[in-house]
Tab-separated table of C-alpha atoms in Angstrom:
chain	number	residue	atom	x	y	z
I	15	MET	CA	27.930	257.462	-51.869
I	16	ALA	CA	29.676	254.556	-52.928
I	17	HIS	CA	27.657	251.443	-53.442
I	18	PRO	CA	28.946	248.178	-51.480
I	19	ILE	CA	31.299	245.934	-53.550
I	20	SER	CA	29.730	242.640	-54.496
I	21	ALA	CA	31.223	239.176	-54.159
I	22	PHE	CA	32.360	239.143	-57.877
I	23	GLN	CA	33.962	242.416	-57.800
I	24	ALA	CA	35.865	241.413	-54.584
I	25	ALA	CA	37.140	238.263	-56.468
I	26	TYR	CA	37.889	240.327	-59.617
I	27	ILE	CA	39.889	242.801	-57.195
I	28	SER	CA	41.609	240.042	-55.499
I	29	ILE	CA	43.138	238.599	-58.818
I	30	GLU	CA	44.011	241.817	-60.004
I	31	VAL	CA	46.065	242.515	-56.736
I	32	LEU	CA	47.570	239.109	-57.049
I	33	ILE	CA	48.797	239.844	-60.883
I	34	ALA	CA	50.261	243.229	-59.448
I	35	LEU	CA	52.182	241.457	-56.908
I	36	VAL	CA	53.686	239.190	-59.146
I	37	SER	CA	54.296	241.615	-61.809
I	38	VAL	CA	55.981	244.571	-60.032
I	39	PRO	CA	58.715	242.747	-58.227
I	40	GLY	CA	59.331	240.506	-60.912
I	41	ASN	CA	60.065	243.291	-63.743
I	42	ILE	CA	61.918	245.328	-60.901
I	43	LEU	CA	64.233	242.234	-60.547
I	44	VAL	CA	64.681	242.384	-64.652
I	45	ILE	CA	65.629	246.415	-64.447
I	46	TRP	CA	67.931	245.629	-61.441
I	47	ALA	CA	69.647	242.385	-63.195
I	48	VAL	CA	70.629	244.645	-66.350
I	49	LYS	CA	71.878	247.341	-64.155
I	50	MET	CA	73.854	245.044	-61.997
I	51	ASN	CA	75.301	242.539	-64.723
I	52	GLN	CA	77.524	244.047	-67.320
I	53	ALA	CA	76.822	241.175	-69.619
I	54	LEU	CA	73.246	242.581	-69.955
I	55	ARG	CA	74.218	245.994	-71.209
I	56	ASP	CA	73.780	245.741	-74.895
I	57	ALA	CA	70.852	247.049	-77.013
I	58	THR	CA	68.599	244.237	-76.650
I	59	PHE	CA	68.425	244.170	-73.155
I	60	CYS	CA	67.836	248.076	-73.097
I	61	PHE	CA	64.841	247.156	-75.430
I	62	ILE	CA	63.947	244.796	-72.481
I	63	VAL	CA	64.126	247.200	-69.787
I	64	SER	CA	62.044	249.493	-71.751
I	65	LEU	CA	59.219	246.639	-71.805
I	66	ALA	CA	59.896	245.920	-68.087
I	67	VAL	CA	59.259	249.436	-67.236
I	68	ALA	CA	55.952	249.406	-69.123
I	69	ASP	CA	55.114	246.100	-67.225
I	70	VAL	CA	55.942	247.648	-63.762
I	71	ALA	CA	53.601	250.657	-64.627
I	72	VAL	CA	50.721	247.997	-65.678
I	73	GLY	CA	51.092	246.611	-62.097
I	74	ALA	CA	51.474	250.089	-60.292
I	75	LEU	CA	49.138	252.040	-62.072
I	76	VAL	CA	47.282	250.294	-64.655
I	77	ILE	CA	45.682	247.759	-62.533
I	78	PRO	CA	44.687	250.198	-59.569
I	79	LEU	CA	43.071	252.214	-62.041
I	80	ALA	CA	41.136	249.057	-63.787
I	81	ILE	CA	39.865	248.455	-60.157
I	82	ILE	CA	38.855	251.863	-60.064
I	83	ILE	CA	36.828	251.569	-63.094
I	84	ASN	CA	35.368	248.285	-62.166
I	85	ILE	CA	33.755	249.717	-59.325
I	86	GLY	CA	32.411	252.280	-61.419
I	87	PRO	CA	32.691	255.746	-59.537
I	88	GLN	CA	30.922	258.843	-60.540
I	89	THR	CA	33.294	261.257	-62.044
I	90	GLU	CA	33.378	263.978	-64.370
I	91	PHE	CA	33.909	262.739	-68.331
I	92	TYR	CA	37.796	263.898	-68.648
I	93	SER	CA	38.438	262.684	-65.310
I	94	CYS	CA	37.461	259.194	-66.546
I	95	LEU	CA	39.126	259.372	-69.663
I	96	MET	CA	42.362	259.947	-67.943
I	97	VAL	CA	41.667	257.052	-65.925
I	98	ALA	CA	41.328	254.777	-69.194
I	99	CYS	CA	44.229	256.197	-71.160
I	100	PRO	CA	47.355	254.804	-69.335
I	101	VAL	CA	46.586	251.262	-70.373
I	102	LEU	CA	46.571	252.122	-74.122
I	103	ILE	CA	49.928	253.973	-73.505
I	104	LEU	CA	51.528	251.249	-71.985
I	105	THR	CA	50.270	248.373	-74.296
I	106	GLU	CA	51.568	250.499	-77.493
I	107	SER	CA	55.013	251.035	-75.581
I	108	SER	CA	55.092	247.055	-75.094
I	109	ILE	CA	54.393	246.535	-78.596
I	110	LEU	CA	57.070	248.969	-79.859
I	111	ALA	CA	59.377	247.681	-77.470
I	112	LEU	CA	58.744	244.098	-78.927
I	113	LEU	CA	59.260	245.479	-82.444
I	114	ALA	CA	62.703	246.961	-81.364
I	115	ILE	CA	63.486	243.749	-79.863
I	116	ALA	CA	62.733	242.026	-83.170
I	117	VAL	CA	64.709	244.256	-85.320
I	118	ASP	CA	67.562	244.129	-83.157
I	119	ARG	CA	67.808	240.346	-83.220
I	120	TYR	CA	67.423	240.489	-87.100
I	121	LEU	CA	70.239	242.929	-87.269
I	122	ARG	CA	72.437	240.779	-85.081
I	123	VAL	CA	72.217	237.766	-87.292
I	124	LYS	CA	71.945	239.786	-90.892
I	125	ILE	CA	74.995	242.071	-90.049
I	126	PRO	CA	76.995	240.338	-87.119
I	127	VAL	CA	80.322	241.860	-88.380
I	128	ARG	CA	78.756	245.717	-88.374
I	129	TYR	CA	76.107	245.234	-85.654
I	130	LYS	CA	77.936	247.108	-82.971
I	131	SER	CA	78.886	250.179	-85.077
I	132	VAL	CA	75.297	250.211	-86.564
I	133	VAL	CA	73.273	249.616	-83.467
I	134	THR	CA	75.136	251.770	-80.972
I	135	PRO	CA	73.876	252.793	-77.334
I	136	ARG	CA	72.864	256.138	-78.480
I	137	ARG	CA	71.026	254.859	-81.178
I	138	ALA	CA	69.069	252.447	-78.875
I	139	ALA	CA	68.358	255.164	-76.554
I	140	VAL	CA	66.957	257.324	-79.389
I	141	ALA	CA	64.774	254.597	-80.509
I	142	ILE	CA	63.305	253.873	-77.112
I	143	ALA	CA	62.778	257.449	-76.549
I	144	CYS	CA	60.883	257.707	-80.117
I	145	CYS	CA	58.907	254.403	-78.749
I	146	TRP	CA	57.765	255.924	-75.854
I	147	ILE	CA	56.920	259.457	-77.519
I	148	VAL	CA	54.889	257.661	-80.279
I	149	SER	CA	52.925	255.459	-77.145
I	150	PHE	CA	51.824	258.590	-75.478
I	151	LEU	CA	50.555	260.093	-78.733
I	152	VAL	CA	48.703	257.104	-79.709
I	153	GLY	CA	47.493	256.225	-75.976
I	154	LEU	CA	46.493	259.896	-75.564
I	155	THR	CA	44.558	260.345	-78.725
I	156	PRO	CA	41.065	259.984	-76.882
I	157	MET	CA	42.009	263.039	-74.808
I	158	PHE	CA	42.491	264.930	-78.331
I	159	GLY	CA	38.939	264.514	-79.011
I	160	TRP	CA	38.763	261.042	-80.572
I	161	ASN	CA	36.255	259.922	-77.516
I	162	ASN	CA	32.536	259.299	-76.782
I	163	LEU	CA	31.894	262.756	-75.577
I	164	ASN	CA	29.758	264.016	-78.646
I	165	LYS	CA	27.829	260.619	-78.698
I	166	MET	CA	26.922	261.426	-74.720
I	167	ARG	CA	26.141	264.881	-75.400
I	168	THR	CA	23.703	263.812	-78.191
I	169	GLN	CA	21.910	261.434	-75.827
I	170	GLU	CA	21.917	263.886	-72.845
I	171	PRO	CA	21.434	267.094	-74.877
I	172	ASN	CA	20.622	268.958	-71.584
I	173	ALA	CA	23.727	268.139	-69.458
I	174	SER	CA	26.082	270.605	-68.189
I	175	GLN	CA	29.507	271.530	-69.629
I	176	GLU	CA	31.106	269.026	-67.096
I	177	PHE	CA	28.489	266.701	-66.711
I	178	VAL	CA	29.191	263.437	-64.288
I	179	ILE	CA	29.028	260.004	-65.227
I	180	THR	CA	29.609	256.577	-64.118
I	181	CYS	CA	33.298	255.873	-65.001
I	182	GLN	CA	33.467	252.696	-67.412
I	183	PHE	CA	36.126	252.270	-70.068
I	184	GLU	CA	33.344	251.737	-72.864
I	185	THR	CA	31.655	254.681	-71.379
I	186	VAL	CA	34.391	257.169	-72.601
I	187	ILE	CA	36.461	255.321	-74.892
I	188	SER	CA	35.053	255.046	-78.583
I	189	MET	CA	34.915	251.547	-79.829
I	190	GLU	CA	35.821	253.050	-83.574
I	191	TYR	CA	39.276	254.106	-81.796
I	192	MET	CA	39.807	250.749	-80.260
I	193	VAL	CA	39.294	248.796	-83.515
I	194	TYR	CA	40.120	251.136	-86.514
I	195	PHE	CA	42.930	253.068	-84.887
I	196	ASN	CA	44.380	250.916	-82.120
I	197	PHE	CA	43.809	247.533	-83.572
I	198	PHE	CA	43.942	247.799	-87.003
I	199	VAL	CA	46.976	250.300	-87.119
I	200	TRP	CA	49.030	250.092	-83.908
I	201	VAL	CA	48.754	246.518	-82.824
I	202	LEU	CA	47.915	244.097	-85.714
I	203	PRO	CA	50.381	245.494	-88.140
I	204	PRO	CA	53.303	245.482	-85.914
I	205	LEU	CA	52.474	242.013	-84.437
I	206	LEU	CA	52.465	240.503	-88.399
I	207	LEU	CA	55.688	242.601	-88.738
I	208	MET	CA	57.360	241.075	-85.712
I	209	LEU	CA	56.328	237.410	-86.953
I	210	LEU	CA	57.736	237.655	-90.361
I	211	ILE	CA	61.027	239.407	-88.869
I	212	TYR	CA	61.335	236.240	-86.321
I	213	LEU	CA	60.556	233.759	-89.455
I	214	GLU	CA	63.596	235.416	-91.379
I	215	VAL	CA	65.726	235.480	-88.100
I	216	PHE	CA	65.246	231.623	-87.689
I	217	ASN	CA	65.854	231.174	-91.546
I	218	LEU	CA	69.126	233.330	-91.334
I	219	ILE	CA	70.257	231.566	-88.430
I	220	ARG	CA	69.655	227.924	-89.589
I	221	LYS	CA	71.141	228.727	-92.950
I	222	GLN	CA	74.411	230.066	-91.227
I	223	LEU	CA	74.332	226.852	-88.829
I	224	ASN	CA	74.128	224.250	-91.899
I	225	LYS	CA	76.832	226.299	-93.712
I	226	LYS	CA	79.112	226.303	-90.645
I	227	VAL	CA	78.537	222.168	-90.111
I	228	SER	CA	81.195	221.729	-92.647
I	229	SER	CA	83.544	224.240	-91.626
I	230	SER	CA	86.675	223.512	-89.261
I	231	SER	CA	85.764	226.971	-87.240
I	232	ASN	CA	83.351	226.517	-84.239
I	233	ASP	CA	83.213	230.422	-83.495
I	234	PRO	CA	80.183	231.140	-85.846
I	235	GLN	CA	78.356	228.062	-85.105
I	236	LYS	CA	78.651	229.014	-81.201
I	237	TYR	CA	77.580	232.597	-82.255
I	238	TYR	CA	74.744	231.732	-84.212
I	239	GLY	CA	73.548	228.396	-81.809
I	240	LYS	CA	73.758	231.346	-79.037
I	241	GLU	CA	71.445	233.640	-81.072
I	242	LEU	CA	68.867	230.987	-82.054
I	243	LYS	CA	68.330	229.997	-78.043
I	244	ILE	CA	68.066	233.936	-77.481
I	245	ALA	CA	65.821	234.705	-80.521
I	246	LYS	CA	63.419	231.510	-79.262
I	247	SER	CA	63.171	233.164	-75.837
I	248	LEU	CA	62.056	236.371	-77.328
I	249	ALA	CA	59.796	234.999	-79.732
I	250	LEU	CA	58.049	233.214	-76.974
I	251	VAL	CA	57.524	236.497	-75.334
I	252	LEU	CA	55.969	237.899	-78.391
I	253	PHE	CA	53.724	234.668	-78.658
I	254	LEU	CA	52.808	235.026	-75.190
I	255	PHE	CA	51.871	238.796	-75.757
I	256	ALA	CA	49.814	238.112	-78.866
I	257	LEU	CA	48.052	235.410	-77.022
I	258	SER	CA	47.066	237.676	-74.075
I	259	TRP	CA	46.107	240.670	-76.190
I	260	LEU	CA	44.230	239.444	-79.068
I	261	PRO	CA	41.181	238.015	-77.076
I	262	LEU	CA	40.422	241.451	-75.807
I	263	HIS	CA	40.809	242.982	-79.471
I	264	VAL	CA	38.765	240.342	-80.803
I	265	LEU	CA	35.878	241.125	-78.512
I	266	ASN	CA	36.283	244.890	-79.242
I	267	CYS	CA	35.513	244.049	-82.931
I	268	ILE	CA	32.413	241.784	-81.983
I	269	THR	CA	31.200	245.026	-79.718
I	270	LEU	CA	31.960	247.253	-82.836
I	271	PHE	CA	30.754	245.239	-85.793
I	272	CYS	CA	27.873	243.166	-84.160
I	273	PRO	CA	26.042	245.407	-81.468
I	274	SER	CA	23.243	243.135	-80.930
I	275	CYS	CA	25.741	240.378	-80.120
I	276	GLU	CA	25.911	239.464	-76.348
I	277	THR	CA	29.215	238.849	-75.092
I	278	PRO	CA	29.302	237.002	-71.676
I	279	HIS	CA	31.001	238.949	-68.922
I	280	ILE	CA	33.193	236.242	-67.897
I	281	LEU	CA	34.824	236.329	-71.484
I	282	THR	CA	35.453	239.798	-70.941
I	283	TYR	CA	37.072	239.519	-67.459
I	284	ILE	CA	39.176	236.588	-68.645
I	285	ALA	CA	40.217	238.776	-71.478
I	286	ILE	CA	41.176	241.455	-69.234
I	287	PHE	CA	43.169	239.122	-66.652
I	288	LEU	CA	45.194	237.806	-69.825
I	289	THR	CA	46.144	241.291	-70.852
I	290	HIS	CA	47.293	242.309	-67.044
I	291	GLY	CA	48.838	238.924	-66.530
I	292	ASN	CA	50.992	239.163	-69.626
I	293	SER	CA	53.024	241.970	-67.542
I	294	ALA	CA	53.840	239.017	-64.953
I	295	MET	CA	54.826	236.539	-67.717
I	296	ASN	CA	58.237	237.889	-69.184
I	297	PRO	CA	60.554	237.808	-66.112
I	298	ILE	CA	59.487	233.966	-65.782
I	299	VAL	CA	60.344	233.699	-69.361
I	300	TYR	CA	63.682	235.444	-68.891
I	301	ALA	CA	64.590	233.135	-65.890
I	302	PHE	CA	63.729	229.878	-67.572
I	303	ARG	CA	64.926	230.508	-70.919
I	304	ILE	CA	67.933	233.171	-70.776
I	305	LYS	CA	70.955	232.060	-69.172
I	306	LYS	CA	72.367	235.469	-68.497
I	307	PHE	CA	69.293	236.606	-66.723
I	308	ARG	CA	69.039	233.362	-64.713
I	309	THR	CA	72.406	234.015	-63.573
I	310	ALA	CA	71.888	237.460	-62.743
I	311	PHE	CA	68.631	236.647	-60.812
I	312	LEU	CA	70.531	234.138	-58.678
I	313	GLN	CA	73.530	236.720	-57.993
I	314	ILE	CA	70.932	239.124	-56.836
I	315	TRP	CA	69.325	236.855	-54.586
I	316	ASN	CA	72.734	235.419	-53.159
I	317	GLN	CA	74.100	238.874	-52.789
I	318	TYR	CA	70.911	241.014	-51.083
I	319	PHE	CA	68.837	238.341	-49.558
I	320	CYS	CA	70.099	234.806	-49.052
I	321	CYS	CA	73.568	235.602	-48.107
I	322	LYS	CA	72.521	238.593	-46.410
I	323	THR	CA	70.606	236.804	-43.669
I	324	ALA	CA	73.560	234.250	-43.427
I	325	LYS	CA	75.614	237.024	-42.880
I	326	ASN	CA	73.675	238.771	-40.154
I	327	ALA	CA	73.325	235.354	-38.395
I	328	THR	CA	77.372	234.829	-38.429
I	329	SER	CA	77.660	238.422	-37.429
I	330	SER	CA	75.383	237.844	-34.343
I	331	THR	CA	77.261	234.522	-33.350
I	332	THR	CA	80.689	236.712	-33.908
I	333	THR	CA	79.357	239.700	-31.594
I	334	ALA	CA	77.918	236.680	-29.008
I	335	GLU	CA	81.481	235.014	-28.612
I	336	PRO	CA	83.444	237.300	-26.644
I	337	GLY	CA	81.175	237.192	-23.868
I	338	ASN	CA	80.975	233.564	-23.673
């Protein structure tokens, strides 16, 4: 029988639902904008769509599963593990999409003339598919055996083959996996690599802009000026991702390396809200920082929402006129 939800849990669930209600429509709008607008059909925006798909899944799938885990239902071990793994898959997918975006921006400024022949739509699609395959392999590693099942069997030697547990993330997911494999191999190195890539991108762009100031041709300066604006926006997306996810990984490190340390529950909840809230941030960044997205968002609004109401009103008035 389910135990009643406390006031704290109710507040937690309300915040999670609010994040999902912002994240899902916002990222669907990003996907819609790329589908509608021909100007958004290059490799960078394909990688952004992959990131948006992961963010939609966070709002539509991970947040409901996180709410279930927070309630702590009684369930079989592997059922709980299946509830815990999607967030690992989608986190890795987001990181690899951000890495692909960073590499794409680097190639745009490093080899601008050969860029379109090197980064073809087919190669971009293959890169996105590889990112998702790696994400599933990394995220499902606990299902393959790196989990807390043996530890729990040691603690409960007389338990049946499919014993029932209170479903909590740390109950089934090994902290060694979270820190040594997930964080130290698949989160931290890609973030550091992206930092270096963006520093090199900005360095290359500034060199080109300084070089072209004395040149009579304005086209290269316009190209690199536009690249600088987009690179700054995408670097901001990366910064917000790191800011949102690092606190939770730091708390995981504290849990593993200092078992006696007491981490306040409120800090854990804030860290969780940051990770989920990151999925709602990207569409806002795109809207305010990238002109092509802003234009596409306004076009969708005018075509499907704002003007549709006006058209319906006009249509009603026109229908009523013959009878007057």
